[in-house]
Structures are given as C-alpha cells and as structure tokens.
mmCIF file of C-alpha atoms in Angstrom:
data_model
loop_
_atom_site.group_PDB
_atom_site.id
_atom_site.type_symbol
_atom_site.label_atom_id
_atom_site.label_comp_id
_atom_site.label_asym_id
_atom_site.label_seq_id
_atom_site.Cartn_x
_atom_site.Cartn_y
_atom_site.Cartn_z
ATOM 1 C CA MET A 1 37.313 0.050 2.782
ATOM 2 C CA SER A 2 34.689 0.178 0.109
ATOM 3 C CA PRO A 3 33.324 -3.283 -0.740
ATOM 4 C CA SER A 4 33.827 -2.395 -4.410
ATOM 5 C CA LEU A 5 37.625 -2.470 -3.997
ATOM 6 C CA SER A 6 37.551 -6.266 -4.145
ATOM 7 C CA GLN A 7 35.732 -6.007 -7.474
ATOM 8 C CA SER A 8 37.827 -3.336 -9.144
ATOM 9 C CA PHE A 9 40.991 -2.975 -11.159
ATOM 10 C CA GLY A 10 42.064 0.628 -10.914
ATOM 11 C CA TYR A 11 38.829 2.498 -11.581
ATOM 12 C CA GLU A 12 37.317 -0.303 -13.646
ATOM 13 C CA GLN A 13 34.713 -2.609 -12.089
ATOM 14 C CA VAL A 14 35.562 -6.291 -12.578
ATOM 15 C CA SER A 15 34.760 -9.606 -10.889
ATOM 16 C CA GLU A 16 36.970 -10.838 -8.042
ATOM 17 C CA ASP A 17 38.370 -13.575 -10.291
ATOM 18 C CA GLU A 18 39.186 -11.050 -13.005
ATOM 19 C CA ARG A 19 40.786 -8.708 -10.455
ATOM 20 C CA GLU A 20 43.041 -11.501 -9.248
ATOM 21 C CA ARG A 21 43.960 -12.517 -12.806
ATOM 22 C CA ARG A 22 44.832 -8.970 -13.861
ATOM 23 C CA ILE A 23 46.875 -8.192 -10.760
ATOM 24 C CA ARG A 24 48.800 -11.430 -11.173
ATOM 25 C CA ALA A 25 49.519 -10.485 -14.791
ATOM 26 C CA VAL A 26 50.766 -7.038 -13.720
ATOM 27 C CA PHE A 27 53.394 -8.434 -11.374
ATOM 28 C CA ASN A 28 54.434 -11.226 -13.711
ATOM 29 C CA ALA A 29 55.048 -8.619 -16.402
ATOM 30 C CA VAL A 30 57.092 -6.185 -14.294
ATOM 31 C CA ALA A 31 59.038 -8.764 -12.231
ATOM 32 C CA PRO A 32 62.451 -8.362 -13.932
ATOM 33 C CA ARG A 33 62.504 -4.581 -13.439
ATOM 34 C CA TYR A 34 60.287 -4.258 -10.359
ATOM 35 C CA ASP A 35 63.013 -3.296 -7.867
ATOM 36 C CA LEU A 36 64.672 -0.896 -10.291
ATOM 37 C CA MET A 37 61.341 0.781 -10.947
ATOM 38 C CA ASN A 38 60.720 1.167 -7.209
ATOM 39 C CA ASP A 39 64.119 2.811 -6.811
ATOM 40 C CA VAL A 40 63.432 5.269 -9.609
ATOM 41 C CA MET A 41 59.840 6.075 -8.608
ATOM 42 C CA SER A 42 60.678 6.713 -4.954
ATOM 43 C CA PHE A 43 64.213 8.091 -5.459
ATOM 44 C CA GLY A 44 65.347 5.150 -3.335
ATOM 45 C CA ILE A 45 63.268 6.204 -0.317
ATOM 46 C CA HIS A 46 61.299 2.926 -0.322
ATOM 47 C CA ARG A 47 64.484 1.224 0.911
ATOM 48 C CA LEU A 48 64.583 3.506 3.954
ATOM 49 C CA TRP A 49 60.917 2.770 4.670
ATOM 50 C CA LYS A 50 61.556 -0.972 4.474
ATOM 51 C CA ARG A 51 64.613 -0.725 6.726
ATOM 52 C CA GLY A 52 62.426 1.080 9.237
ATOM 53 C CA MET A 53 59.887 -1.735 9.109
ATOM 54 C CA ALA A 54 62.616 -4.335 9.600
ATOM 55 C CA LYS A 55 63.903 -2.410 12.611
ATOM 56 C CA ALA A 56 60.389 -2.182 14.063
ATOM 57 C CA ALA A 57 60.068 -5.985 13.792
ATOM 58 C CA MET A 58 62.419 -6.446 16.779
ATOM 59 C CA LEU A 59 62.969 -10.081 15.877
ATOM 60 C CA LYS A 60 64.123 -12.681 18.375
ATOM 61 C CA PRO A 61 66.068 -15.910 17.797
ATOM 62 C CA GLY A 62 63.922 -18.852 16.778
ATOM 63 C CA GLU A 63 61.030 -16.837 15.392
ATOM 64 C CA LEU A 64 59.165 -17.684 12.189
ATOM 65 C CA VAL A 65 58.531 -14.664 9.974
ATOM 66 C CA VAL A 66 56.290 -14.600 6.907
ATOM 67 C CA ASP A 67 56.863 -11.752 4.471
ATOM 68 C CA LEU A 68 53.575 -11.765 2.609
ATOM 69 C CA ALA A 69 53.617 -10.516 -0.995
ATOM 70 C CA GLY A 70 57.387 -10.485 -0.515
ATOM 71 C CA GLY A 71 58.076 -10.969 -4.225
ATOM 72 C CA THR A 72 61.756 -10.390 -4.914
ATOM 73 C CA GLY A 73 62.739 -10.823 -1.272
ATOM 74 C CA ASP A 74 64.102 -7.343 -0.570
ATOM 75 C CA VAL A 75 62.299 -7.159 2.791
ATOM 76 C CA ALA A 76 63.140 -10.789 3.612
ATOM 77 C CA ARG A 77 66.831 -10.041 3.191
ATOM 78 C CA LEU A 78 66.507 -7.274 5.782
ATOM 79 C CA LEU A 79 64.759 -9.640 8.189
ATOM 80 C CA ALA A 80 67.063 -12.617 7.680
ATOM 81 C CA GLY A 81 69.568 -13.593 10.336
ATOM 82 C CA GLU A 82 70.997 -16.427 12.314
ATOM 83 C CA GLY A 83 68.497 -18.350 14.381
ATOM 84 C CA ARG A 84 65.360 -17.233 12.551
ATOM 85 C CA ARG A 85 63.345 -18.502 9.598
ATOM 86 C CA VAL A 86 61.987 -16.046 7.034
ATOM 87 C CA VAL A 87 59.465 -17.222 4.440
ATOM 88 C CA VAL A 88 58.517 -15.152 1.412
ATOM 89 C CA CYS A 89 54.910 -15.960 0.498
ATOM 90 C CA ASP A 90 53.772 -14.547 -2.841
ATOM 91 C CA PRO A 91 51.328 -15.579 -5.595
ATOM 92 C CA SER A 92 53.737 -14.552 -8.371
ATOM 93 C CA VAL A 93 56.186 -17.300 -9.267
ATOM 94 C CA GLU A 94 57.961 -14.886 -11.612
ATOM 95 C CA MET A 95 58.587 -12.349 -8.843
ATOM 96 C CA MET A 96 59.918 -15.037 -6.519
ATOM 97 C CA ALA A 97 62.195 -16.399 -9.247
ATOM 98 C CA VAL A 98 63.886 -12.999 -9.340
ATOM 99 C CA GLY A 99 64.150 -13.083 -5.553
ATOM 100 C CA LYS A 100 65.663 -16.552 -5.452
ATOM 101 C CA ALA A 101 68.352 -15.497 -7.891
ATOM 102 C CA ARG A 102 69.254 -12.605 -5.589
ATOM 103 C CA SER A 103 69.056 -14.543 -2.298
ATOM 104 C CA PRO A 104 71.539 -17.441 -2.408
ATOM 105 C CA ASN A 105 71.320 -19.540 0.753
ATOM 106 C CA LEU A 106 74.966 -19.019 1.648
ATOM 107 C CA GLU A 107 74.545 -15.236 1.715
ATOM 108 C CA PHE A 108 71.065 -15.103 3.249
ATOM 109 C CA PRO A 109 70.522 -18.224 5.364
ATOM 110 C CA GLY A 110 67.026 -19.097 6.415
ATOM 111 C CA ILE A 111 65.076 -17.453 3.555
ATOM 112 C CA GLU A 112 62.493 -19.652 1.848
ATOM 113 C CA PHE A 113 60.035 -18.925 -0.978
ATOM 114 C CA VAL A 114 56.554 -20.446 -1.113
ATOM 115 C CA GLU A 115 53.637 -19.754 -3.423
ATOM 116 C CA GLY A 116 50.535 -18.416 -1.693
ATOM 117 C CA LYS A 117 48.198 -15.456 -1.587
ATOM 118 C CA ALA A 118 47.030 -13.215 1.240
ATOM 119 C CA GLU A 119 43.607 -14.846 1.447
ATOM 120 C CA ALA A 120 44.972 -18.419 1.626
ATOM 121 C CA MET A 121 48.448 -18.851 3.075
ATOM 122 C CA PRO A 122 49.971 -22.350 3.357
ATOM 123 C CA PHE A 123 50.632 -22.112 7.102
ATOM 124 C CA ALA A 124 48.957 -23.772 10.072
ATOM 125 C CA ASP A 125 46.775 -21.908 12.525
ATOM 126 C CA ALA A 126 48.721 -19.993 15.192
ATOM 127 C CA SER A 127 52.117 -20.975 13.769
ATOM 128 C CA VAL A 128 53.781 -17.653 12.812
ATOM 129 C CA ASP A 129 55.461 -15.099 15.088
ATOM 130 C CA LEU A 130 55.436 -12.136 12.701
ATOM 131 C CA VAL A 131 53.753 -11.321 9.385
ATOM 132 C CA THR A 132 55.077 -8.405 7.356
ATOM 133 C CA ILE A 133 53.700 -7.003 4.132
ATOM 134 C CA ALA A 134 55.128 -4.073 2.181
ATOM 135 C CA PHE A 135 52.982 -2.408 -0.474
ATOM 136 C CA GLY A 136 51.049 -5.605 -1.067
ATOM 137 C CA LEU A 137 47.793 -5.578 0.864
ATOM 138 C CA ARG A 138 46.056 -3.299 -1.615
ATOM 139 C CA ASN A 139 46.819 -5.866 -4.335
ATOM 140 C CA ALA A 140 45.046 -8.695 -2.534
ATOM 141 C CA THR A 141 41.837 -9.811 -4.185
ATOM 142 C CA SER A 142 40.099 -9.136 -0.855
ATOM 143 C CA PRO A 143 42.209 -7.128 1.610
ATOM 144 C CA GLU A 144 39.662 -7.813 4.360
ATOM 145 C CA ALA A 145 40.013 -11.563 3.817
ATOM 146 C CA GLY A 146 43.774 -11.089 3.806
ATOM 147 C CA LEU A 147 43.679 -9.469 7.251
ATOM 148 C CA ALA A 148 41.550 -12.329 8.577
ATOM 149 C CA GLU A 149 44.025 -14.861 7.165
ATOM 150 C CA ILE A 150 46.977 -13.045 8.702
ATOM 151 C CA LEU A 151 45.242 -13.172 12.079
ATOM 152 C CA ARG A 152 44.626 -16.905 11.604
ATOM 153 C CA VAL A 153 48.266 -17.850 11.057
ATOM 154 C CA LEU A 154 49.668 -15.643 13.833
ATOM 155 C CA LYS A 155 50.373 -17.112 17.238
ATOM 156 C CA PRO A 156 48.575 -15.451 20.160
ATOM 157 C CA GLY A 157 50.617 -12.326 20.798
ATOM 158 C CA GLY A 158 52.108 -12.541 17.292
ATOM 159 C CA ARG A 159 52.751 -9.271 15.472
ATOM 160 C CA PHE A 160 51.693 -7.796 12.154
ATOM 161 C CA LEU A 161 53.502 -4.988 10.312
ATOM 162 C CA CYS A 162 52.020 -3.419 7.178
ATOM 163 C CA LEU A 163 53.928 -0.843 5.168
ATOM 164 C CA GLU A 164 51.655 0.803 2.626
ATOM 165 C CA PHE A 165 51.155 4.002 0.690
ATOM 166 C CA SER A 166 48.682 6.277 2.416
ATOM 167 C CA ARG A 167 47.293 9.804 2.380
ATOM 168 C CA PRO A 168 50.035 12.481 2.396
ATOM 169 C CA TRP A 169 49.783 15.766 4.235
ATOM 170 C CA ALA A 170 47.569 18.337 2.505
ATOM 171 C CA VAL A 171 50.433 20.731 1.800
ATOM 172 C CA ILE A 172 52.234 18.247 -0.473
ATOM 173 C CA ARG A 173 49.195 16.450 -1.869
ATOM 174 C CA PRO A 174 48.875 18.475 -5.133
ATOM 175 C CA PHE A 175 52.533 17.887 -6.007
ATOM 176 C CA TYR A 176 52.306 14.216 -5.064
ATOM 177 C CA ASP A 177 49.187 13.737 -7.201
ATOM 178 C CA ALA A 178 50.782 15.459 -10.171
ATOM 179 C CA TYR A 179 53.875 13.267 -9.907
ATOM 180 C CA SER A 180 51.818 10.092 -9.479
ATOM 181 C CA PHE A 181 49.502 10.581 -12.431
ATOM 182 C CA ALA A 182 51.800 12.382 -14.862
ATOM 183 C CA VAL A 183 55.268 10.962 -14.181
ATOM 184 C CA ILE A 184 54.978 7.412 -12.806
ATOM 185 C CA PRO A 185 53.133 5.892 -15.815
ATOM 186 C CA ARG A 186 55.742 7.439 -18.122
ATOM 187 C CA LEU A 187 58.521 5.960 -16.016
ATOM 188 C CA GLY A 188 56.691 2.643 -16.228
ATOM 189 C CA ALA A 189 56.687 2.886 -19.988
ATOM 190 C CA TRP A 190 60.355 3.800 -20.121
ATOM 191 C CA ILE A 191 61.921 1.493 -17.535
ATOM 192 C CA ALA A 192 59.478 -1.368 -16.925
ATOM 193 C CA ARG A 193 57.926 -1.167 -20.413
ATOM 194 C CA GLN A 194 54.516 -1.541 -18.755
ATOM 195 C CA PRO A 195 52.764 1.867 -18.579
ATOM 196 C CA SER A 196 49.338 0.315 -17.981
ATOM 197 C CA ALA A 197 50.665 -1.671 -15.016
ATOM 198 C CA TYR A 198 51.915 1.452 -13.296
ATOM 199 C CA SER A 199 48.721 3.330 -14.076
ATOM 200 C CA TYR A 200 46.910 0.573 -12.169
ATOM 201 C CA LEU A 201 49.340 0.821 -9.243
ATOM 202 C CA VAL A 202 48.804 4.584 -8.956
ATOM 203 C CA GLU A 203 45.034 4.161 -9.061
ATOM 204 C CA SER A 204 45.139 1.373 -6.470
ATOM 205 C CA ILE A 205 46.984 3.671 -4.072
ATOM 206 C CA ARG A 206 44.241 6.283 -4.397
ATOM 207 C CA ARG A 207 41.501 3.766 -3.663
ATOM 208 C CA PHE A 208 43.211 2.216 -0.646
ATOM 209 C CA PRO A 209 42.115 3.304 2.862
ATOM 210 C CA ASP A 210 43.927 6.164 4.535
ATOM 211 C CA GLN A 211 45.689 5.871 7.890
ATOM 212 C CA ARG A 212 42.608 5.947 10.116
ATOM 213 C CA GLU A 213 40.524 3.741 7.843
ATOM 214 C CA MET A 214 43.266 1.127 7.684
ATOM 215 C CA ALA A 215 43.576 1.121 11.472
ATOM 216 C CA GLY A 216 39.808 0.632 11.673
ATOM 217 C CA LEU A 217 39.987 -2.335 9.303
ATOM 218 C CA MET A 218 42.676 -3.947 11.433
ATOM 219 C CA ARG A 219 40.643 -3.500 14.604
ATOM 220 C CA ALA A 220 37.538 -4.859 12.872
ATOM 221 C CA ALA A 221 39.538 -7.932 11.800
ATOM 222 C CA GLY A 222 40.424 -8.599 15.437
ATOM 223 C CA PHE A 223 43.881 -7.062 15.875
ATOM 224 C CA ALA A 224 44.857 -5.489 19.179
ATOM 225 C CA ARG A 225 47.413 -2.754 19.951
ATOM 226 C CA VAL A 226 46.785 -1.174 16.544
ATOM 227 C CA GLU A 227 49.041 1.802 15.828
ATOM 228 C CA TRP A 228 50.407 3.655 12.823
ATOM 229 C CA ARG A 229 53.342 5.915 12.047
ATOM 230 C CA ASN A 230 53.487 8.262 9.057
ATOM 231 C CA LEU A 231 56.566 8.174 6.846
ATOM 232 C CA SER A 232 57.683 10.966 4.509
ATOM 233 C CA ALA A 233 54.779 13.284 5.383
ATOM 234 C CA GLY A 234 52.198 10.516 5.094
ATOM 235 C CA ILE A 235 53.152 9.315 1.617
ATOM 236 C CA ALA A 236 53.670 5.958 3.285
ATOM 237 C CA CYS A 237 52.505 4.610 6.615
ATOM 238 C CA LEU A 238 53.704 1.792 8.872
ATOM 239 C CA HIS A 239 50.759 0.054 10.563
ATOM 240 C CA SER A 240 51.243 -2.388 13.411
ATOM 241 C CA GLY A 241 49.017 -4.708 15.406
ATOM 242 C CA ALA A 242 49.045 -7.945 17.338
ATOM 243 C CA LYS A 243 46.904 -11.038 17.695
ATOM 244 C CA PRO A 244 45.265 -10.926 21.122
ATOM 245 C CA ALA A 245 46.583 -13.395 23.652
ATOM 246 C CA PRO A 246 44.023 -15.713 25.265
#
C-alpha cells in the first residue's frame, strides 16, 4: 500500500487528521440511506458476499466477535446467535444509531455497539476470537495501523476476515470502471443525496491494494495462514488470516 493512502481523500492529498475528519463526515451524511444505496449499487450482491463471509467465520459457542466498521450492523446480524457475543465497533455514531434501530435485542441477542476506530479499538490485548470487517479497511485513517490493532486484540490462533473490493478480472474491468465512475456517483446523488461521498468511495476502491498486495500487507503485519478468495470475478475479495499461536 502506498504510504500516501493514509494522507489522501480520493485523489486529493490531505493530512491524516483531515482524512479522518472527511471520511467520518461521509458516513455520517449517508447513514440513513447507506444500506439502500449498497443494495442499488451492487444489485443486492453485497448481501451474498457478506453471507459468504459469515459462513466462512465458522463460529463456535462462547466466542467473542468484533465486526469492525460494522456501521448499521448488517454483518453482525448474520453473525449473531445463541452462545456468542458480537460487538459492532465503528467510529460513526450516526451509522450505529441506524443499526441499533434495526437490531432490537429480542430479535438479535448478543449484539452490542461500541464507538471505536480501526487504529484504536476499545478491547484488551488477546481478548477477541474473530475480527471481521466488510468494506471498511480502506476507510481507516491508516489501514496498516488498523491491521496491527486487529492483530493486537486477537487471541493467539484468533481469526481475521476482511471483505473488500479488489481488482476484477481484465475482461470485465472496462465495464466495471465505466459503471463505477459514470453511474455510482449519479446513484449517490439520486438516492443518498451525496454524490461527492460516492465519488470518494469509488476513488478509494481504485487506490486500495489488489488481492496480492493486500495479502502481503497482512503477512507484513504478522498474520499467518493468509489466504484470499475472489468473489464475482474479483470485484470483491474475501481475505483471511490468523494470529500466530505461541
């Protein structure tokens, strides 16, 4: 990952503090229509990707799961179940407010919401069994610091699953690029009423590491058993790794 990613907003160079402020403003602004916009942009396919990540989690009773950048709780609801604790950790209070309204305790027991960012999570060292993050690592102020923090909170042998947009196969790339740059910002203007926010999101996808680069970042951070699986011809990718046991 280019060091400049931590000091950029889309293609604009900014300080790390300004990057964090702008990204926070983006998600606060789109929170009420965020899930609807995801459904429209992906034709609902993002829900299949997230179900696949939840299935890959292979959760056991008694485990503590942190869904980082979990926002509205859509992934947390897939992970929730009897005998496990799922915590949504997100810096956007507005996004989590939407999630709380959709996740009543009686319907989804064991889901909690706490404020925190990827680089500084409010969890003790070696206390978490699984960390998941869906389409959120590229929005961290410093994705590298986020990976280091994830490794810190995981128990030895604990798992990490990262679902993120990636580099699609060459045969579909021209069509994907045309859709991303020409259609998504217009949908953002129409549905979310935030065209600039979705222009940023498209640009952030282009700047984020591809499959091999992301795997290299995870290994450099200290993860073991690093693997990835392409989804929808590489439009998205599910990365996995584990904290080494002593």
